[in-house]
Tab-separated table of C-alpha atoms in Angstrom:
chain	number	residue	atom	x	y	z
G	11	UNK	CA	2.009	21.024	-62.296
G	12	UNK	CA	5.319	20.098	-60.879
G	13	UNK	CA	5.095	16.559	-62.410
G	14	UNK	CA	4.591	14.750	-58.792
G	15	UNK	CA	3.435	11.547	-59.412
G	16	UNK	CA	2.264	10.363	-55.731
G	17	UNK	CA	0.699	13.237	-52.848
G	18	UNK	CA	0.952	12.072	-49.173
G	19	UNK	CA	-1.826	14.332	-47.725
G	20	UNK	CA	-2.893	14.455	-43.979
G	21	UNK	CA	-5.274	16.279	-41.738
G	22	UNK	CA	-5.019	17.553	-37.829
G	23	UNK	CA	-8.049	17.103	-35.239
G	24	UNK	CA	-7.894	17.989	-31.693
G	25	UNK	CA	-10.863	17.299	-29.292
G	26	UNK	CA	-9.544	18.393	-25.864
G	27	UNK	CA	-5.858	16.422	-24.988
G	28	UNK	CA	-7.262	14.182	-27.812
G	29	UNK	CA	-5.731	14.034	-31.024
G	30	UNK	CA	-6.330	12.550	-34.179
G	31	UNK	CA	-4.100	12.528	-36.976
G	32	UNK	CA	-5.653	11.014	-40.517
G	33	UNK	CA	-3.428	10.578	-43.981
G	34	UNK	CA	-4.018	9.109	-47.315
G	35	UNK	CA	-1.884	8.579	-50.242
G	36	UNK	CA	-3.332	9.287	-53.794
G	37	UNK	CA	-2.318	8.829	-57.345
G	38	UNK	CA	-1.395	12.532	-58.954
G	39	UNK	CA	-2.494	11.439	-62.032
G	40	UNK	CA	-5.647	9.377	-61.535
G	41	UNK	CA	-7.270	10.511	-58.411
G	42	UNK	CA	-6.898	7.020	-57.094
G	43	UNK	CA	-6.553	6.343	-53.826
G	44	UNK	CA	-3.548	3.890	-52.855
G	45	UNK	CA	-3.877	4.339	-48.658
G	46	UNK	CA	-5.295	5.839	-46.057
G	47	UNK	CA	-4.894	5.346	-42.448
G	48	UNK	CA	-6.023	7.162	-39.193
G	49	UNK	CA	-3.921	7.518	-35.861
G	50	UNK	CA	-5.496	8.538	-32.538
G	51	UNK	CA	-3.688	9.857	-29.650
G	52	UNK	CA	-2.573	12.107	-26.584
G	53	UNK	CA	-1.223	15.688	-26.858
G	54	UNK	CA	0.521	14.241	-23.803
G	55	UNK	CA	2.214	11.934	-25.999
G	56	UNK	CA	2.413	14.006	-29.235
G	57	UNK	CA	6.148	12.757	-29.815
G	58	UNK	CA	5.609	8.777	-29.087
G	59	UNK	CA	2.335	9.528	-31.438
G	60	UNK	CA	4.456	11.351	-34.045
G	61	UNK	CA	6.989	8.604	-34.124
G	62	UNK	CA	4.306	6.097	-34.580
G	63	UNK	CA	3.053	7.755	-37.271
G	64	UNK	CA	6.659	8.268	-39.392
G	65	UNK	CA	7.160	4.371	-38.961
G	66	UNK	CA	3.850	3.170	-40.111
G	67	UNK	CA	3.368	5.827	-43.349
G	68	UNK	CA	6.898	5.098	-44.222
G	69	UNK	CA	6.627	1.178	-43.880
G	70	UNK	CA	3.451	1.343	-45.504
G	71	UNK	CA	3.468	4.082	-48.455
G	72	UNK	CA	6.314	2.305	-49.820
G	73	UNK	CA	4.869	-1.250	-50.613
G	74	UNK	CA	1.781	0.243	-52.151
G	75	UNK	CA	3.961	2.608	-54.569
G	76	UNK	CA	5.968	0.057	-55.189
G	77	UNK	CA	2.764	-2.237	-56.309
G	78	UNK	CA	1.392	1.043	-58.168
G	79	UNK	CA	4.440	1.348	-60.295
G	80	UNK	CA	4.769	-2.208	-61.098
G	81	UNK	CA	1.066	-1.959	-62.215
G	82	UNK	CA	1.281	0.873	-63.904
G	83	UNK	CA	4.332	-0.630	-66.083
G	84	UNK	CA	2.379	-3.173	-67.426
G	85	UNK	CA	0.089	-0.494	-69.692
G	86	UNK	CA	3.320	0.619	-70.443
G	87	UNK	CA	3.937	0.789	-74.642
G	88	UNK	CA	7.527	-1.907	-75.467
G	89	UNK	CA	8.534	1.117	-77.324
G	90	UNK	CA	10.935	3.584	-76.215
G	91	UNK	CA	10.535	2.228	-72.577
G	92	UNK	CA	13.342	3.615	-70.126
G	93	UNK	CA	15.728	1.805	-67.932
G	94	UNK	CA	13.479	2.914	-64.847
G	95	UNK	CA	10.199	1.302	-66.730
G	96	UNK	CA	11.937	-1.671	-68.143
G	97	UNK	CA	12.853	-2.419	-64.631
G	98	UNK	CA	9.195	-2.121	-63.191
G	99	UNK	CA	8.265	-4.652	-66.250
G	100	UNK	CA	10.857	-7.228	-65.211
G	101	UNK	CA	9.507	-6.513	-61.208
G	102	UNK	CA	6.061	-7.242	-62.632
G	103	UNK	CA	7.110	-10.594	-64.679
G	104	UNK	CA	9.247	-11.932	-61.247
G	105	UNK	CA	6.480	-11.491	-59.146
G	106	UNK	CA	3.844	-13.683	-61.525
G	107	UNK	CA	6.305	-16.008	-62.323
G	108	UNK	CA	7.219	-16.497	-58.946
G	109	UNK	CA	3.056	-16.783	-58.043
G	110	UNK	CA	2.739	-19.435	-60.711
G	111	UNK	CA	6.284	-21.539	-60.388
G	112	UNK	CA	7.002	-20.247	-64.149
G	113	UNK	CA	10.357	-20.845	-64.730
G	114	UNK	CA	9.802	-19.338	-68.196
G	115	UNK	CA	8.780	-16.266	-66.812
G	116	UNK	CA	11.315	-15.678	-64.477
G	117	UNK	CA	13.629	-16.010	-67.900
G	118	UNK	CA	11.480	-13.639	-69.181
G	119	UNK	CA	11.932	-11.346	-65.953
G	120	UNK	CA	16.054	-11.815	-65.737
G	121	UNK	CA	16.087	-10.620	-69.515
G	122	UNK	CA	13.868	-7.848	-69.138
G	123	UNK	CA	16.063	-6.881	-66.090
G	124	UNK	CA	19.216	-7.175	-68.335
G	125	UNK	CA	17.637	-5.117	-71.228
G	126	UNK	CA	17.066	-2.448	-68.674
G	127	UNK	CA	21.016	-2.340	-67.582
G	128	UNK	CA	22.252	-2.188	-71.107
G	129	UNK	CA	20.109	1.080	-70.724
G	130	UNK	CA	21.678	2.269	-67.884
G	131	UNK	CA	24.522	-0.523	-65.831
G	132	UNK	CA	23.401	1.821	-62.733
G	133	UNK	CA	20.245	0.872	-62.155
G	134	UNK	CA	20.112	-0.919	-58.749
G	135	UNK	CA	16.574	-1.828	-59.577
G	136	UNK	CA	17.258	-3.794	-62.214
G	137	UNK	CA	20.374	-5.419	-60.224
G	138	UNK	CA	17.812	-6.805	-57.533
G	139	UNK	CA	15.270	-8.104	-59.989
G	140	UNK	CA	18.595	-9.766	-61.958
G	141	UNK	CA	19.809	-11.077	-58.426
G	142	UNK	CA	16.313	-11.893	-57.297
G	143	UNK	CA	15.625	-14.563	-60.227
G	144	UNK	CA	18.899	-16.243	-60.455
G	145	UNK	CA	18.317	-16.798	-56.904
G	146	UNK	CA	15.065	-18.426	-57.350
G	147	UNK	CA	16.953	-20.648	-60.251
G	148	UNK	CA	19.228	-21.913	-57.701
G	149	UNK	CA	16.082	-22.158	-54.871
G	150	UNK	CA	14.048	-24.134	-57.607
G	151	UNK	CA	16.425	-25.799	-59.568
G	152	UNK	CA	15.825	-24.113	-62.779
G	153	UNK	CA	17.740	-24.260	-65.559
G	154	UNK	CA	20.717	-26.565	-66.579
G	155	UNK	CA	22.930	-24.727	-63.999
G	156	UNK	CA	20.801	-24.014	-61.076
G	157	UNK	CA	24.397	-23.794	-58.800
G	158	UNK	CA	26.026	-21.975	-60.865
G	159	UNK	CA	23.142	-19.770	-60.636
G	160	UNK	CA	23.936	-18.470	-57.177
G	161	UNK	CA	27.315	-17.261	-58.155
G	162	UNK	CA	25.749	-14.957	-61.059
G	163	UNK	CA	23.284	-13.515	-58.576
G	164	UNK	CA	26.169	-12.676	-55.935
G	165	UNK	CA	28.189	-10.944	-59.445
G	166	UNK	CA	24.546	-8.964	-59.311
G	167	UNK	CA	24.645	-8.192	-55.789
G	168	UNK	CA	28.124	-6.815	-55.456
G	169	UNK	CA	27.205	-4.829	-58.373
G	170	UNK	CA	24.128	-3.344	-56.589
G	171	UNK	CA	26.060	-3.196	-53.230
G	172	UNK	CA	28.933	-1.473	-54.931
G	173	UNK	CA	26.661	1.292	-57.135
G	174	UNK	CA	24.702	1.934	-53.798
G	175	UNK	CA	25.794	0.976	-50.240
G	176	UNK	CA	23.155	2.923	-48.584
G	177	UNK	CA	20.539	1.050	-50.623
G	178	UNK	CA	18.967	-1.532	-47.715
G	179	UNK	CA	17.564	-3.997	-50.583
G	180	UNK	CA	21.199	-4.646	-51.836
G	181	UNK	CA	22.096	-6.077	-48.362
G	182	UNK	CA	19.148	-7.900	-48.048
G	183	UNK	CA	19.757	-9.688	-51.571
G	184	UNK	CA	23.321	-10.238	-50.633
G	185	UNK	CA	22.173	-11.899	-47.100
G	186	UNK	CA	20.296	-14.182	-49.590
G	187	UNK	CA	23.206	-15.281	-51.222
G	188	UNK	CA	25.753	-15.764	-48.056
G	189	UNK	CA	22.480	-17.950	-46.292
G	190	UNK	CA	22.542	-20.244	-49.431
G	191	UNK	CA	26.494	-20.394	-48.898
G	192	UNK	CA	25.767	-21.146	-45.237
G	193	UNK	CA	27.366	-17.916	-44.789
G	194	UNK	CA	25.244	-17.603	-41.996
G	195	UNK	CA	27.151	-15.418	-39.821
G	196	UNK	CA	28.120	-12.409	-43.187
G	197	UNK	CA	23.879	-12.995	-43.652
G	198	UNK	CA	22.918	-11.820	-40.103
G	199	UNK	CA	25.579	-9.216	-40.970
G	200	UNK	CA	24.080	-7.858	-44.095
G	201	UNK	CA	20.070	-8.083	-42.665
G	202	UNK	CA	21.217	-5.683	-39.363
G	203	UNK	CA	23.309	-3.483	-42.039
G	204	UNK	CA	19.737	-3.377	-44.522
G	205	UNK	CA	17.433	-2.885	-40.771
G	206	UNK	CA	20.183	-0.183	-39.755
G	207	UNK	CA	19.362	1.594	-42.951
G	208	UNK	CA	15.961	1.374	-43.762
G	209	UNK	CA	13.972	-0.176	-40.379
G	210	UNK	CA	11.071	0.417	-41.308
G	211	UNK	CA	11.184	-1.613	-43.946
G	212	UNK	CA	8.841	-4.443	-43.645
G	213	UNK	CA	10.082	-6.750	-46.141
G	214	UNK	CA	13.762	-6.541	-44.766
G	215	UNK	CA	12.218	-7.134	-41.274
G	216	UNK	CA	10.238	-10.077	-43.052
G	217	UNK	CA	13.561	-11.732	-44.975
G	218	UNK	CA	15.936	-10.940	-42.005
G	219	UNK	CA	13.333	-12.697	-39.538
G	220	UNK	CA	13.146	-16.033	-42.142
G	221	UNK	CA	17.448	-15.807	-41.829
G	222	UNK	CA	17.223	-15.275	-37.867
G	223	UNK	CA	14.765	-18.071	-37.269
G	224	UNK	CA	17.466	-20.518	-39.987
G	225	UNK	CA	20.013	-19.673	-37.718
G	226	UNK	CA	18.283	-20.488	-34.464
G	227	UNK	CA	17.346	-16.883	-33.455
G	228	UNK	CA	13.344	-17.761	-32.910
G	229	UNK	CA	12.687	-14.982	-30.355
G	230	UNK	CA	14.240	-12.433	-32.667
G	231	UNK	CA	12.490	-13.460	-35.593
G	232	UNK	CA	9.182	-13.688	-33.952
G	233	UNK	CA	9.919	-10.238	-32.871
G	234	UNK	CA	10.634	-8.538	-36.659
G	235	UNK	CA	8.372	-10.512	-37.923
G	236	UNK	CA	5.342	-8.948	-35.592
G	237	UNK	CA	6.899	-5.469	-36.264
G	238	UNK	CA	7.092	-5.983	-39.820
G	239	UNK	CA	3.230	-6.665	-39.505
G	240	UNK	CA	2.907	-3.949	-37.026
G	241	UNK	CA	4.169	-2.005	-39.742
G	242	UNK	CA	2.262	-3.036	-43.003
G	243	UNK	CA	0.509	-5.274	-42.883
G	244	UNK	CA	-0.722	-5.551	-46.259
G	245	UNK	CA	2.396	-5.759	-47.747
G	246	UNK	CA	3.221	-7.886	-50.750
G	247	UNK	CA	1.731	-10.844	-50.755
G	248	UNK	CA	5.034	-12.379	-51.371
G	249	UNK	CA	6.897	-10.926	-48.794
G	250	UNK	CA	3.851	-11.744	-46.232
G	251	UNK	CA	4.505	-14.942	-46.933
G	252	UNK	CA	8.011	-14.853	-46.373
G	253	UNK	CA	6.864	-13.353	-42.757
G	254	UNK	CA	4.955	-16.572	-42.432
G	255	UNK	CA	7.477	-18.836	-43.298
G	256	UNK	CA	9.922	-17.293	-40.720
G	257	UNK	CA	7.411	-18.542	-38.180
G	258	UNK	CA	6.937	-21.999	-40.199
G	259	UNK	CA	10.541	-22.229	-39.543
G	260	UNK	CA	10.856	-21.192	-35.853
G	261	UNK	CA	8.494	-23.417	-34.384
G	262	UNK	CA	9.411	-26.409	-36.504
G	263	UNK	CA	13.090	-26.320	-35.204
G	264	UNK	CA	10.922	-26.448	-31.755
G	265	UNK	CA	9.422	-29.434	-32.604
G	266	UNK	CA	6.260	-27.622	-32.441
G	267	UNK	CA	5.006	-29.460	-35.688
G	268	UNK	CA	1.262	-28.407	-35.433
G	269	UNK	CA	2.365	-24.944	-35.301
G	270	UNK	CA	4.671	-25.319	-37.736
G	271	UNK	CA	2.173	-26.806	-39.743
G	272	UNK	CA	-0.440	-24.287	-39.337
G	273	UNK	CA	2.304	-21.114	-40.145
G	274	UNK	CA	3.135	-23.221	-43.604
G	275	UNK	CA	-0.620	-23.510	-44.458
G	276	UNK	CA	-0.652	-19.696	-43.976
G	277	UNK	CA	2.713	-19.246	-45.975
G	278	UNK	CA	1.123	-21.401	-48.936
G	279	UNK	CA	-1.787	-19.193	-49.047
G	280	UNK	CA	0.469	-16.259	-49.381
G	281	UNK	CA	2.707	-17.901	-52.259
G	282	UNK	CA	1.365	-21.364	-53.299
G	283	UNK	CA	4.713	-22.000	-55.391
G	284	UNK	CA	7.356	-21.415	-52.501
G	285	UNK	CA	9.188	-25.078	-52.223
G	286	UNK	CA	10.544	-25.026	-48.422
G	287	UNK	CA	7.517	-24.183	-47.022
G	288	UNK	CA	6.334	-26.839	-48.982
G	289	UNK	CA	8.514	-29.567	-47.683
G	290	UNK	CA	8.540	-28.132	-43.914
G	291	UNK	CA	4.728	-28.693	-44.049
G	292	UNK	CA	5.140	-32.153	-45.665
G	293	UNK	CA	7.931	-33.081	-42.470
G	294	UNK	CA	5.048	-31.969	-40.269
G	295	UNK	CA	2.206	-33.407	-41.208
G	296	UNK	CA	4.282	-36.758	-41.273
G	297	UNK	CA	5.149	-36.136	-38.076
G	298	UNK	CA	1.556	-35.556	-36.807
G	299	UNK	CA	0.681	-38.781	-38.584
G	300	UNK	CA	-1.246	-36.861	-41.679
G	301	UNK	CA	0.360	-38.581	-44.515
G	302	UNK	CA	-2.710	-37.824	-46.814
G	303	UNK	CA	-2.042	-33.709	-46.331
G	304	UNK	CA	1.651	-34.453	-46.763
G	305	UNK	CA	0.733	-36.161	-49.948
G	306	UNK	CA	-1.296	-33.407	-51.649
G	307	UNK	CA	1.963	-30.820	-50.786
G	308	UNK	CA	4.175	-33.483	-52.299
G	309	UNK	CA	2.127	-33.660	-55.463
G	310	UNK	CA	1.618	-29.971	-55.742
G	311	UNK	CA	5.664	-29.316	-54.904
G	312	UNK	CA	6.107	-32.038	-58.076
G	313	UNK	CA	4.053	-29.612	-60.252
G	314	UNK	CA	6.673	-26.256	-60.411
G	315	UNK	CA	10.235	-27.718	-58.610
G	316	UNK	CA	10.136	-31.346	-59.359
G	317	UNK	CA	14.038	-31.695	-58.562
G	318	UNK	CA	13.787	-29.921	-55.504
G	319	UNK	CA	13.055	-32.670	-52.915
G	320	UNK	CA	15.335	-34.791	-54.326
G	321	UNK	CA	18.411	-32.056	-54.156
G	322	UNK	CA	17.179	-31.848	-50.633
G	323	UNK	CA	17.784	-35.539	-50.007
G	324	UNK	CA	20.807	-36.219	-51.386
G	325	UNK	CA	22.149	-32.420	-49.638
G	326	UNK	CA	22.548	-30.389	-52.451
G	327	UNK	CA	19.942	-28.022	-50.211
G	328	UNK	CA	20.355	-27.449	-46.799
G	329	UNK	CA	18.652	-24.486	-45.197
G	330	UNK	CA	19.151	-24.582	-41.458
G	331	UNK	CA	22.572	-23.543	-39.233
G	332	UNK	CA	22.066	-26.305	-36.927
G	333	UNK	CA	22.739	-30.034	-38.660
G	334	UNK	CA	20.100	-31.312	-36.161
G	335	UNK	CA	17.360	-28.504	-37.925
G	336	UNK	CA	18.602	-30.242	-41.085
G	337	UNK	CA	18.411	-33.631	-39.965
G	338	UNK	CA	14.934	-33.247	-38.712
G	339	UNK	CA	13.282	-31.820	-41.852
G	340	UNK	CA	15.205	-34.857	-43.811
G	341	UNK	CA	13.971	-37.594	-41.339
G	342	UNK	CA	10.309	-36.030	-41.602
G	343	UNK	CA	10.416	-36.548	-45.171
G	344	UNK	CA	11.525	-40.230	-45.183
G	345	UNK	CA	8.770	-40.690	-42.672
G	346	UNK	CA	5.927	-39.205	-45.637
G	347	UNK	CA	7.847	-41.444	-48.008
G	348	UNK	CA	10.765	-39.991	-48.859
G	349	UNK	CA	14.150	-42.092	-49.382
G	350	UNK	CA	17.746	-40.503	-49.707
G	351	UNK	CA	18.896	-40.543	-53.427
């Protein structure tokens, strides 16, 4: 009746100083339900049980309305869509073309995005989707100005930043940009500003831990990244794998290659079309001595981002703080194969 499109709902059940606390989230419209989750506990504890419980429905609750509404735009009629629902559209097109390597489709996203500003210039979703794929045109090398890219996504991001500072995703986008600037020090700056705002976010714990462990902080970024899971952990499949590739990261600056190796396997599962996880698995399986795995990544990398290894090689990429992370990544490729171009 009061047009509510999403009920959090809970129950109460006390057996002695025992306590159990259940909640599900359902769909107003449908019935459907999104999530449900039990917490047990002690009365003793009621306040360490009660905090628990904010962190977790919050961290969770928000990726699965997030996936809902991105769903649910897709049945959406072209005409007389909204801003709002536009935006949704262009999340939905990022996130397959991103799955698939489409470079066509994150086109499609960034001008679905851009149809939903002339709409409304305010609407910070449609900023981050607009920031999000010129990003991944500068990450990929798509396009026939893939550096020129990264400056339209920061004009994005100081356009989200600027509409709404308290918003945690605009700092996280704009951490993006500074760690492709090797900015690295205004990043860390921007992913404590986006955990001081929203910390139980799980995707900003996920994309702050892959900055931290770029930088050289491995402990911290082991540590977000197991609260992020803590958290939700069935986020996004994108953002999971982002999670992974933190850890990919931090234990290949370790030298800890079969680690490494294993975390990248586990971040290609999450996103098969993400090129640095691709390459850091391809340094360590040459270093290992597995030149036939590092083959089949180098092959599959060719497929979606065939420029990318090469802008690696001749430093048009560069990823890590530390020039000896760099270096390391570069002299595991020229031991699969790889020359400098």
């Amino acid at each position: 009746d009061l047009g509510v499109r999403y009920l959090l709902e809970g129950s109460v059940r006390r057996m002695g100083p025992r306590i159990r606390i259940t909640s599900q989230l359902i769909d107003a419209v449908s019935g459907a339900h999104l999530w449900a989750e039990k917490f047990d506990g002690d009365v003793a504890d009621i306040f360490d049980l009660q905090d628990e419980i904010t962190r977790k429905i919050v961290g969770s609750i928000a990726p699965r309305i997030d996936l809902a509404e991105v769903e649910r735009s897709r049945s959406l009629s072209s005409a007389q869509l909204s801003s709002y629902e536009l935006s949704l559209r262009a999340k939905a097109q990022f996130y397959d073309a991103i799955r698939s390597g489409d470079s066509a489709g994150n086109e499609r996203a960034l001008e679905t995005a851009q149809q939903a500003l002339a709409l409304d210039a305010r609407n910070v979703h449609a900023l981050w989707i607009v920031g999000l794929t010129r990003i991944e045109q500068h990450l990929y090398r798509w396009g026939e100005d893939p550096g020129g890219a990264l400056e339209r996504a920061s004009e994005s991001v100081e356009q989200l930043v600027h509409v709404d500072s308290s918003d945690a995703n605009g700092h996280v986008l704009r951490a993006f940009v500074h760690m492709f600037r090797h900015e690295f020090d205004d990043a860390i700056a921007d992913y404590r500003r986006a955990l001081s705002l929203n910390p139980n976010s799980a995707m900003s714990l996920f994309l702050a831990a892959w900055g931290e462990s770029l930088v050289g902080r491995v402990d911290e970024a082991r540590e977000h990244v197991e609260l992020g899971l803590r958290l939700s952990p069935r986020e996004h499949d994108i953002w999971l794998g982002v999670a992974y590739l933190a850890l990919t990261q931090a234990s290949f600056t370790e030298h800890k290659f079969d680690e490494a190796r294993e975390w990248g396997r586990l971040a290609i599962q999450m996103h098969s079309t993400a090129p640095i996880r691709r390459a850091l698995v391809i340094a360590s399986c040459a270093y290992l001595g597995d030149h036939e795995e590092a083959q089949k990544h180098v092959q599959r990398l060719n497929e979606f981002a065939p420029d990318f290894l090469p802008n690696l090689l001749n430093g048009n990429l560069e990823f890590f703080k530390a020039p000896e992370h760099n270096e390391l990544l570069l002299q595991g490729l020229r031991e699969a194969g790889f020359r400098d171009v």
